[in-house]
mmCIF file of C-alpha atoms and ligand atoms in Angstrom:
data_model
loop_
_atom_site.group_PDB
_atom_site.id
_atom_site.type_symbol
_atom_site.label_atom_id
_atom_site.label_comp_id
_atom_site.label_asym_id
_atom_site.label_seq_id
_atom_site.Cartn_x
_atom_site.Cartn_y
_atom_site.Cartn_z
ATOM 1 C CA MET A 249 0.154 -0.125 -0.024
ATOM 2 C CA SER A 250 1.378 3.407 -0.784
ATOM 3 C CA LEU A 251 -0.690 6.710 -0.145
ATOM 4 C CA THR A 252 -0.623 8.833 -3.218
ATOM 5 C CA MET A 253 0.045 12.038 -2.976
ATOM 6 C CA GLU A 254 -2.166 14.161 -5.332
ATOM 7 C CA GLU A 255 -1.402 17.281 -5.942
ATOM 8 C CA PRO A 256 -3.167 19.176 -2.836
ATOM 9 C CA THR A 257 -5.781 22.111 -4.179
ATOM 10 C CA ARG A 258 -3.851 25.270 -4.765
ATOM 11 C CA THR A 259 -4.719 28.007 -2.878
ATOM 12 C CA PHE A 260 -2.637 30.043 -4.755
ATOM 13 C CA GLN A 261 -1.002 29.655 -7.981
ATOM 14 C CA VAL A 262 2.613 28.755 -7.926
ATOM 15 C CA VAL A 263 4.359 28.104 -11.183
ATOM 16 C CA GLY A 264 7.461 27.832 -13.201
ATOM 17 C CA LYS A 265 11.281 27.536 -11.054
ATOM 18 C CA HIS A 266 10.797 28.482 -7.702
ATOM 19 C CA ASP A 267 12.138 32.438 -7.028
ATOM 20 C CA VAL A 268 14.362 31.594 -4.336
ATOM 21 C CA GLN A 269 16.940 33.378 -2.555
ATOM 22 C CA GLU A 270 19.362 32.478 0.342
ATOM 23 C CA ASP A 271 19.946 36.172 1.348
ATOM 24 C CA TYR A 272 20.707 37.419 4.559
ATOM 25 C CA LYS A 273 20.571 41.127 4.078
ATOM 26 C CA GLY A 274 17.112 41.128 4.716
ATOM 27 C CA SER A 275 15.566 39.311 1.168
ATOM 28 C CA TYR A 276 15.778 35.827 1.800
ATOM 29 C CA ARG A 277 12.873 34.174 -0.126
ATOM 30 C CA PHE A 278 11.421 30.646 0.270
ATOM 31 C CA ALA A 279 9.874 28.532 -2.192
ATOM 32 C CA PRO A 280 6.038 28.676 -1.771
ATOM 33 C CA ILE A 281 4.251 25.620 0.042
ATOM 34 C CA GLU A 282 0.692 24.460 1.012
ATOM 35 C CA GLU A 283 0.497 23.702 4.484
ATOM 36 C CA ALA A 284 -1.299 20.086 3.695
ATOM 37 C CA GLN A 285 2.426 19.054 1.949
ATOM 38 C CA VAL A 286 3.738 19.335 4.811
ATOM 39 C CA SER A 287 1.285 17.351 6.566
ATOM 40 C CA ARG A 288 1.136 14.655 3.677
ATOM 41 C CA ALA A 289 4.895 14.240 3.010
ATOM 42 C CA MET A 290 5.349 13.148 7.170
ATOM 43 C CA ILE A 291 1.999 10.991 7.186
ATOM 44 C CA LYS A 292 2.729 9.083 3.903
ATOM 45 C CA ARG A 293 6.336 8.160 5.054
ATOM 46 C CA TYR A 294 5.238 7.232 8.544
ATOM 47 C CA PHE A 295 2.315 5.053 7.851
ATOM 48 C CA ASN A 296 4.095 3.558 4.895
ATOM 49 C CA THR A 297 6.541 2.912 7.245
ATOM 50 C CA MET A 298 4.512 1.395 9.720
ATOM 51 C CA TYR A 299 2.679 -0.742 7.389
ATOM 52 C CA GLU A 300 5.820 -2.203 5.933
ATOM 53 C CA ARG A 301 7.396 -2.976 9.094
ATOM 54 C CA ALA A 302 4.541 -4.828 10.694
ATOM 55 C CA ILE A 303 6.587 -7.728 9.589
ATOM 56 C CA SER A 304 10.200 -6.647 10.318
ATOM 57 C CA ASP A 305 13.102 -9.495 10.645
ATOM 58 C CA VAL A 306 14.620 -7.827 13.647
ATOM 59 C CA VAL A 307 12.989 -5.693 16.589
ATOM 60 C CA ILE A 308 15.189 -3.891 18.807
ATOM 61 C CA ILE A 309 13.429 -2.821 22.119
ATOM 62 C CA GLY A 310 15.453 0.474 23.129
ATOM 63 C CA ALA A 311 17.837 2.548 21.256
ATOM 64 C CA GLY A 312 20.556 2.967 24.070
ATOM 65 C CA SER A 313 23.954 2.449 23.603
ATOM 66 C CA ALA A 314 23.373 -1.433 23.411
ATOM 67 C CA GLY A 315 20.680 -1.123 21.395
ATOM 68 C CA LEU A 316 22.287 1.556 18.980
ATOM 69 C CA SER A 317 25.493 -0.803 18.564
ATOM 70 C CA CYS A 318 23.643 -3.838 18.107
ATOM 71 C CA ALA A 319 21.671 -1.603 15.472
ATOM 72 C CA TYR A 320 24.957 -0.695 13.550
ATOM 73 C CA SER A 321 26.537 -4.076 13.642
ATOM 74 C CA LEU A 322 23.733 -5.932 12.508
ATOM 75 C CA ALA A 323 22.881 -3.547 9.766
ATOM 76 C CA THR A 324 26.398 -3.323 8.435
ATOM 77 C CA GLN A 325 26.717 -7.017 8.646
ATOM 78 C CA ARG A 326 23.246 -8.025 7.203
ATOM 79 C CA PRO A 327 22.043 -5.269 4.867
ATOM 80 C CA ASP A 328 19.507 -7.615 3.710
ATOM 81 C CA LEU A 329 17.855 -7.801 7.040
ATOM 82 C CA LYS A 330 14.786 -5.223 8.127
ATOM 83 C CA ILE A 331 15.852 -4.092 11.265
ATOM 84 C CA THR A 332 13.230 -2.080 13.511
ATOM 85 C CA ILE A 333 14.366 0.013 16.751
ATOM 86 C CA ILE A 334 11.607 0.627 18.890
ATOM 87 C CA GLU A 335 12.426 3.634 21.656
ATOM 88 C CA ALA A 336 10.082 4.874 24.206
ATOM 89 C CA ASN A 337 11.449 8.129 24.512
ATOM 90 C CA VAL A 338 11.374 11.176 22.120
ATOM 91 C CA ALA A 339 14.837 11.329 22.282
ATOM 92 C CA PRO A 340 16.679 8.016 21.732
ATOM 93 C CA GLY A 341 20.202 7.295 23.069
ATOM 94 C CA GLY A 342 19.126 6.244 26.529
ATOM 95 C CA GLY A 343 21.603 6.973 29.229
ATOM 96 C CA ALA A 344 24.607 7.512 27.212
ATOM 97 C CA TRP A 345 24.494 11.353 26.601
ATOM 98 C CA LEU A 346 26.551 11.673 29.553
ATOM 99 C CA GLY A 347 29.427 10.094 31.301
ATOM 100 C CA GLY A 348 28.281 9.722 34.790
ATOM 101 C CA GLN A 349 27.132 11.556 37.492
ATOM 102 C CA LEU A 350 26.014 14.717 34.697
ATOM 103 C CA MET A 351 29.668 14.784 34.040
ATOM 104 C CA THR A 352 30.128 15.068 30.016
ATOM 105 C CA ALA A 353 33.399 12.991 29.188
ATOM 106 C CA MET A 354 32.738 9.432 28.751
ATOM 107 C CA VAL A 355 34.963 6.327 29.245
ATOM 108 C CA ILE A 356 35.213 3.453 27.633
ATOM 109 C CA ARG A 357 37.516 0.639 28.206
ATOM 110 C CA LYS A 358 39.985 -1.204 25.449
ATOM 111 C CA PRO A 359 38.688 -3.315 23.242
ATOM 112 C CA ALA A 360 35.872 -1.536 22.767
ATOM 113 C CA ASP A 361 37.643 1.555 21.329
ATOM 114 C CA ASN A 362 37.684 0.107 18.155
ATOM 115 C CA PHE A 363 34.077 0.302 17.826
ATOM 116 C CA LEU A 364 35.249 4.218 18.241
ATOM 117 C CA ARG A 365 37.782 3.921 15.222
ATOM 118 C CA GLU A 366 35.060 1.838 13.422
ATOM 119 C CA ILE A 367 32.390 4.734 13.443
ATOM 120 C CA GLY A 368 34.931 7.593 13.495
ATOM 121 C CA VAL A 369 34.480 9.009 17.027
ATOM 122 C CA PRO A 370 37.701 10.918 18.126
ATOM 123 C CA TYR A 371 39.216 10.127 21.703
ATOM 124 C CA GLU A 372 41.972 10.738 24.134
ATOM 125 C CA ASP A 373 43.886 7.580 24.353
ATOM 126 C CA GLU A 374 44.324 7.031 28.328
ATOM 127 C CA GLY A 375 46.389 3.140 27.963
ATOM 128 C CA SER A 376 43.596 0.750 29.381
ATOM 129 C CA PHE A 377 40.832 3.044 28.269
ATOM 130 C CA VAL A 378 39.525 5.809 25.822
ATOM 131 C CA VAL A 379 37.936 8.731 26.804
ATOM 132 C CA VAL A 380 35.336 10.518 24.630
ATOM 133 C CA LYS A 381 35.486 14.293 24.887
ATOM 134 C CA HIS A 382 31.347 14.315 25.514
ATOM 135 C CA ALA A 383 29.035 11.351 25.701
ATOM 136 C CA ALA A 384 27.033 13.297 23.270
ATOM 137 C CA LEU A 385 29.786 12.693 20.765
ATOM 138 C CA PHE A 386 29.927 9.192 20.617
ATOM 139 C CA THR A 387 26.065 9.171 21.225
ATOM 140 C CA SER A 388 24.882 11.180 17.919
ATOM 141 C CA THR A 389 27.894 9.771 15.938
ATOM 142 C CA LEU A 390 26.492 6.503 16.565
ATOM 143 C CA LEU A 391 22.792 7.707 15.974
ATOM 144 C CA SER A 392 23.382 9.331 12.800
ATOM 145 C CA ARG A 393 25.630 5.992 11.421
ATOM 146 C CA VAL A 394 22.978 3.789 12.642
ATOM 147 C CA LEU A 395 19.766 6.076 11.072
ATOM 148 C CA ALA A 396 21.499 6.433 7.626
ATOM 149 C CA LEU A 397 21.732 3.027 7.095
ATOM 150 C CA PRO A 398 18.849 1.857 4.520
ATOM 151 C CA ASN A 399 17.965 -1.439 6.173
ATOM 152 C CA VAL A 400 17.286 0.606 10.004
ATOM 153 C CA VAL A 401 13.968 2.181 10.763
ATOM 154 C CA LEU A 402 13.424 3.709 14.263
ATOM 155 C CA MET A 403 10.323 4.550 15.940
ATOM 156 C CA ASN A 404 11.081 6.680 18.736
ATOM 157 C CA ALA A 405 8.356 7.860 21.075
ATOM 158 C CA THR A 406 6.769 4.393 21.262
ATOM 159 C CA SER A 407 6.701 2.422 23.580
ATOM 160 C CA VAL A 408 6.707 -1.555 23.719
ATOM 161 C CA GLU A 409 4.007 -2.486 25.992
ATOM 162 C CA ASP A 410 4.343 -6.113 25.458
ATOM 163 C CA LEU A 411 5.590 -9.657 23.780
ATOM 164 C CA ILE A 412 4.139 -11.267 21.252
ATOM 165 C CA VAL A 413 4.581 -15.062 22.343
ATOM 166 C CA GLN A 414 3.548 -18.095 20.375
ATOM 167 C CA THR A 415 4.030 -21.744 20.641
ATOM 168 C CA ASP A 416 6.714 -23.138 17.994
ATOM 169 C CA PHE A 417 6.630 -26.070 16.294
ATOM 170 C CA GLU A 418 8.825 -27.793 18.932
ATOM 171 C CA ASN A 419 5.967 -26.926 21.279
ATOM 172 C CA ARG A 420 8.175 -24.082 23.213
ATOM 173 C CA GLN A 421 7.161 -20.585 23.788
ATOM 174 C CA ARG A 422 8.937 -18.352 21.678
ATOM 175 C CA VAL A 423 8.989 -14.571 21.486
ATOM 176 C CA SER A 424 7.708 -13.625 17.744
ATOM 177 C CA GLY A 425 7.401 -10.143 17.877
ATOM 178 C CA VAL A 426 6.420 -7.149 20.432
ATOM 179 C CA VAL A 427 3.052 -5.063 21.135
ATOM 180 C CA THR A 428 3.235 -1.344 20.611
ATOM 181 C CA ASN A 429 1.879 1.744 21.229
ATOM 182 C CA TRP A 430 2.580 5.618 21.192
ATOM 183 C CA THR A 431 4.442 6.109 24.495
ATOM 184 C CA LEU A 432 2.232 9.097 25.343
ATOM 185 C CA VAL A 433 -0.855 6.508 24.847
ATOM 186 C CA ALA A 434 1.449 3.854 26.871
ATOM 187 C CA LEU A 435 1.445 6.182 29.896
ATOM 188 C CA ASN A 436 -2.141 6.903 29.871
ATOM 189 C CA HIS A 437 -4.084 4.034 30.090
ATOM 190 C CA ASP A 438 -4.537 4.738 33.781
ATOM 191 C CA THR A 439 -6.618 7.629 32.695
ATOM 192 C CA GLN A 440 -8.210 6.419 29.429
ATOM 193 C CA SER A 441 -9.240 2.941 29.009
ATOM 194 C CA CYS A 442 -9.094 1.006 25.694
ATOM 195 C CA MET A 443 -6.426 2.595 23.662
ATOM 196 C CA ASP A 444 -5.355 -0.670 22.271
ATOM 197 C CA PRO A 445 -2.151 -1.479 20.750
ATOM 198 C CA CYS A 446 -0.246 -2.583 17.487
ATOM 199 C CA THR A 447 1.695 -5.178 16.636
ATOM 200 C CA ILE A 448 5.096 -5.761 15.042
ATOM 201 C CA THR A 449 6.490 -9.104 14.512
ATOM 202 C CA ALA A 450 9.491 -10.705 13.919
ATOM 203 C CA PRO A 451 11.441 -13.944 14.135
ATOM 204 C CA VAL A 452 14.183 -12.228 16.229
ATOM 205 C CA ILE A 453 13.632 -9.560 18.973
ATOM 206 C CA VAL A 454 16.770 -7.990 20.698
ATOM 207 C CA THR A 455 15.509 -6.601 24.022
ATOM 208 C CA THR A 456 18.149 -3.597 25.386
ATOM 209 C CA THR A 457 15.831 -1.889 27.985
ATOM 210 C CA GLY A 458 18.700 -0.853 30.210
ATOM 211 C CA HIS A 459 18.303 -1.181 34.054
ATOM 212 C CA ASP A 460 16.716 2.181 35.431
ATOM 213 C CA GLY A 461 14.254 4.662 34.107
ATOM 214 C CA PRO A 462 10.069 4.240 34.404
ATOM 215 C CA SER A 463 10.347 1.225 32.087
ATOM 216 C CA GLY A 464 13.801 -0.220 32.467
ATOM 217 C CA ALA A 465 14.408 -4.130 32.083
ATOM 218 C CA PHE A 466 11.151 -4.162 30.260
ATOM 219 C CA ALA A 467 11.318 -7.612 29.061
ATOM 220 C CA ALA A 468 12.805 -9.094 31.945
ATOM 221 C CA LYS A 469 10.183 -7.938 34.295
ATOM 222 C CA ARG A 470 7.427 -9.322 31.596
ATOM 223 C CA LEU A 471 9.458 -12.589 31.224
ATOM 224 C CA VAL A 472 8.550 -13.320 34.965
ATOM 225 C CA SER A 473 5.268 -11.581 35.185
ATOM 226 C CA MET A 474 4.185 -13.963 31.924
ATOM 227 C CA GLY A 475 5.873 -17.158 34.187
ATOM 228 C CA LEU A 476 8.298 -17.671 31.421
ATOM 229 C CA ILE A 477 10.933 -17.086 34.129
ATOM 230 C CA LYS A 478 10.455 -17.711 37.554
ATOM 231 C CA GLU A 479 12.190 -14.707 38.896
ATOM 232 C CA LEU A 480 15.134 -11.852 38.366
ATOM 233 C CA GLY A 481 18.518 -12.074 39.325
ATOM 234 C CA ASN A 482 18.591 -8.584 40.347
ATOM 235 C CA MET A 483 21.622 -6.371 39.363
ATOM 236 C CA ARG A 484 24.385 -6.445 41.800
ATOM 237 C CA GLY A 485 26.853 -3.823 43.424
ATOM 238 C CA LEU A 486 29.413 -1.811 41.203
ATOM 239 C CA ASP A 487 32.180 -3.714 40.076
ATOM 240 C CA MET A 488 33.908 -2.827 36.726
ATOM 241 C CA ASN A 489 36.590 -5.430 36.097
ATOM 242 C CA ARG A 490 33.916 -8.417 37.117
ATOM 243 C CA SER A 491 30.612 -6.366 35.319
ATOM 244 C CA GLU A 492 31.412 -5.584 31.757
ATOM 245 C CA PRO A 493 32.740 -8.787 30.778
ATOM 246 C CA ALA A 494 29.838 -10.936 32.376
ATOM 247 C CA ILE A 495 27.435 -8.497 30.369
ATOM 248 C CA VAL A 496 29.202 -8.608 26.923
ATOM 249 C CA ASN A 497 30.041 -12.770 27.359
ATOM 250 C CA GLY A 498 26.506 -13.413 28.823
ATOM 251 C CA THR A 499 24.767 -11.801 26.173
ATOM 252 C CA ARG A 500 22.727 -14.697 24.585
ATOM 253 C CA GLU A 501 19.064 -15.591 23.353
ATOM 254 C CA VAL A 502 17.601 -15.805 27.019
ATOM 255 C CA THR A 503 14.463 -17.330 25.822
ATOM 256 C CA PRO A 504 13.275 -18.344 22.231
ATOM 257 C CA GLY A 505 13.193 -15.659 19.976
ATOM 258 C CA LEU A 506 14.528 -13.057 22.578
ATOM 259 C CA VAL A 507 17.982 -11.974 22.825
ATOM 260 C CA MET A 508 18.520 -9.980 25.744
ATOM 261 C CA ALA A 509 21.914 -7.318 26.078
ATOM 262 C CA GLY A 510 23.210 -4.355 27.991
ATOM 263 C CA MET A 511 22.166 -3.279 31.368
ATOM 264 C CA GLU A 512 18.812 -5.102 31.011
ATOM 265 C CA LEU A 513 20.646 -8.218 30.962
ATOM 266 C CA ALA A 514 22.634 -7.388 34.564
ATOM 267 C CA GLU A 515 18.738 -7.190 35.829
ATOM 268 C CA HIS A 516 18.008 -10.779 34.494
ATOM 269 C CA ASP A 517 21.211 -12.583 35.079
ATOM 270 C CA GLY A 518 22.000 -10.549 38.889
ATOM 271 C CA SER A 519 25.374 -9.159 37.548
ATOM 272 C CA ASN A 520 27.276 -6.340 38.784
ATOM 273 C CA ARG A 521 26.762 -2.896 37.328
ATOM 274 C CA MET A 522 29.872 -1.097 36.086
ATOM 275 C CA GLY A 523 28.455 2.614 36.554
ATOM 276 C CA PRO A 524 30.188 5.011 34.055
ATOM 277 C CA THR A 525 31.904 3.046 31.774
ATOM 278 C CA PHE A 526 30.514 2.070 28.372
ATOM 279 C CA GLY A 527 32.888 -0.539 26.456
ATOM 280 C CA GLY A 528 30.216 -3.010 27.812
ATOM 281 C CA MET A 529 27.318 -1.561 26.148
ATOM 282 C CA ILE A 530 29.114 -1.245 22.971
ATOM 283 C CA GLY A 531 30.350 -5.384 23.331
ATOM 284 C CA SER A 532 27.195 -6.481 24.286
ATOM 285 C CA GLY A 533 25.020 -4.701 21.283
ATOM 286 C CA ILE A 534 27.317 -6.359 19.022
ATOM 287 C CA LYS A 535 27.345 -9.946 20.678
ATOM 288 C CA ALA A 536 23.693 -9.487 20.308
ATOM 289 C CA ALA A 537 23.945 -8.867 16.444
ATOM 290 C CA HIS A 538 26.199 -11.813 16.060
ATOM 291 C CA GLU A 539 23.548 -13.968 18.490
ATOM 292 C CA ALA A 540 20.430 -12.567 16.086
ATOM 293 C CA ILE A 541 22.301 -13.631 12.985
ATOM 294 C CA ARG A 542 23.189 -17.066 14.564
ATOM 295 C CA MET A 543 19.246 -17.560 15.088
ATOM 296 C CA LEU A 544 18.296 -16.357 12.019
ATOM 297 C CA ASP A 545 20.319 -18.444 9.914
ATOM 298 C CA ALA A 546 19.649 -21.488 12.324
HETATM 299 O O1 48N B 606 20.799 3.236 28.045
HETATM 300 P P1 48N B 606 19.784 2.536 28.520
HETATM 301 O O2 48N B 606 19.046 2.534 29.591
HETATM 302 O O3 48N B 606 20.142 1.010 28.462
HETATM 303 P P2 48N B 606 21.753 0.373 27.509
HETATM 304 O O4 48N B 606 21.749 -1.145 27.926
HETATM 305 O O5 48N B 606 21.680 0.482 26.168
HETATM 306 O O6 48N B 606 23.031 0.866 28.650
HETATM 307 C C1 48N B 606 22.868 0.997 29.723
HETATM 308 C C2 48N B 606 23.798 2.589 30.152
HETATM 309 O O7 48N B 606 23.414 3.250 29.766
HETATM 310 C C3 48N B 606 24.335 2.559 31.605
HETATM 311 O O8 48N B 606 23.390 2.230 32.523
HETATM 312 C C4 48N B 606 25.409 2.583 32.408
HETATM 313 C C5 48N B 606 26.623 1.904 31.457
HETATM 314 N N1 48N B 606 25.035 2.642 33.536
HETATM 315 C C6 48N B 606 25.581 1.674 34.267
HETATM 316 C C7 48N B 606 25.517 1.673 35.545
HETATM 317 O O9 48N B 606 25.877 0.855 36.415
HETATM 318 O O10 48N B 606 25.040 2.174 36.341
HETATM 319 O O11 48N B 606 18.713 2.512 27.295
HETATM 320 C C8 48N B 606 17.610 1.765 27.291
HETATM 321 C C9 48N B 606 16.320 2.390 26.088
HETATM 322 C C10 48N B 606 16.073 3.872 26.824
HETATM 323 O O12 48N B 606 16.344 4.611 25.975
HETATM 324 C C11 48N B 606 14.664 3.635 26.960
HETATM 325 O O13 48N B 606 13.894 4.954 26.565
HETATM 326 C C12 48N B 606 14.775 2.542 26.258
HETATM 327 O O14 48N B 606 15.388 1.794 26.274
HETATM 328 N N2 48N B 606 13.463 1.521 26.668
HETATM 329 C C13 48N B 606 12.238 1.287 25.871
HETATM 330 N N3 48N B 606 11.730 1.744 24.640
HETATM 331 C C14 48N B 606 10.725 1.312 24.041
HETATM 332 N N4 48N B 606 9.395 0.146 24.744
HETATM 333 C C15 48N B 606 10.306 0.119 26.149
HETATM 334 N N5 48N B 606 9.281 -0.505 26.656
HETATM 335 C C16 48N B 606 11.493 0.404 26.579
HETATM 336 N N6 48N B 606 12.042 0.390 27.780
HETATM 337 C C17 48N B 606 13.266 1.078 27.889
#
């Protein structure tokens, strides 16, 4: 289905080459536009995307450092895959806009600096780790690289409200999609009933919803409440040297169809937290991409 954008009825006649002029001395002229053209340009693209991505190859829940690293690694290794990122906030990026305690510099332990070179983020080398001068430089660069990839779609201001779970041919409960709603709707189910969600189905779901915030560890908690796992391991205290390898090496398919990565995994497994160092998120995201490819090729 594609919405045709028939020419709107014009309220004024615009003919010939547009008389535009980029002049900052007082006679700047834009090409003329009809208000309906702006609305239709957005509506056509958004709803075509929603229609087309109702069936995706991989859905990534959460556009934080782990989710975005996963999306970049997966989409560049497998440009054939339709990858759809669902992010609850209007602003993607999760906790990676600041380095720690609202300070701006971001620490990334080696060898995760390899990824910085791959996506083109400059840093200062401090020996066993590197420092990006502002966390937003890492996150905005990663975000721009991910959004520029033709097979990736980001649906921000959109929440995953539930998981689709079906019995597979081996009679196992398999996560096979997500239940979505616009976040402002999802936050208002107590004020207005019967605002039903929509769905996106995919053979692989990667969940990277973090460990804090209003919907942290969303999928991990949902697995418990739907009885697919008995209880959460609950994230342990801070230990940088234990936590980062535990989370990268522990990134895996935690239940059929669902890969868990980033700090959400710390809540699921009960591994330590690492605090203000982000190499583990990068490594976990890349590991999740490898897991997704393994599952798709199985
Ligand atoms: O940045 P986060 O919270 O999660 P990660 O795992 O990508 O990175 C975690 C990292 O920022 C740390 O916490 C650092 C390393 N500190 C560790 C420590 O010890 O303190 O991103 C999760 C994203 C956010 O943008 C959420 O808005 C989003 O997931 N999200 C959702 N999006 C859609 N639907 C949901 N249900 C949902 N829940 C969370």
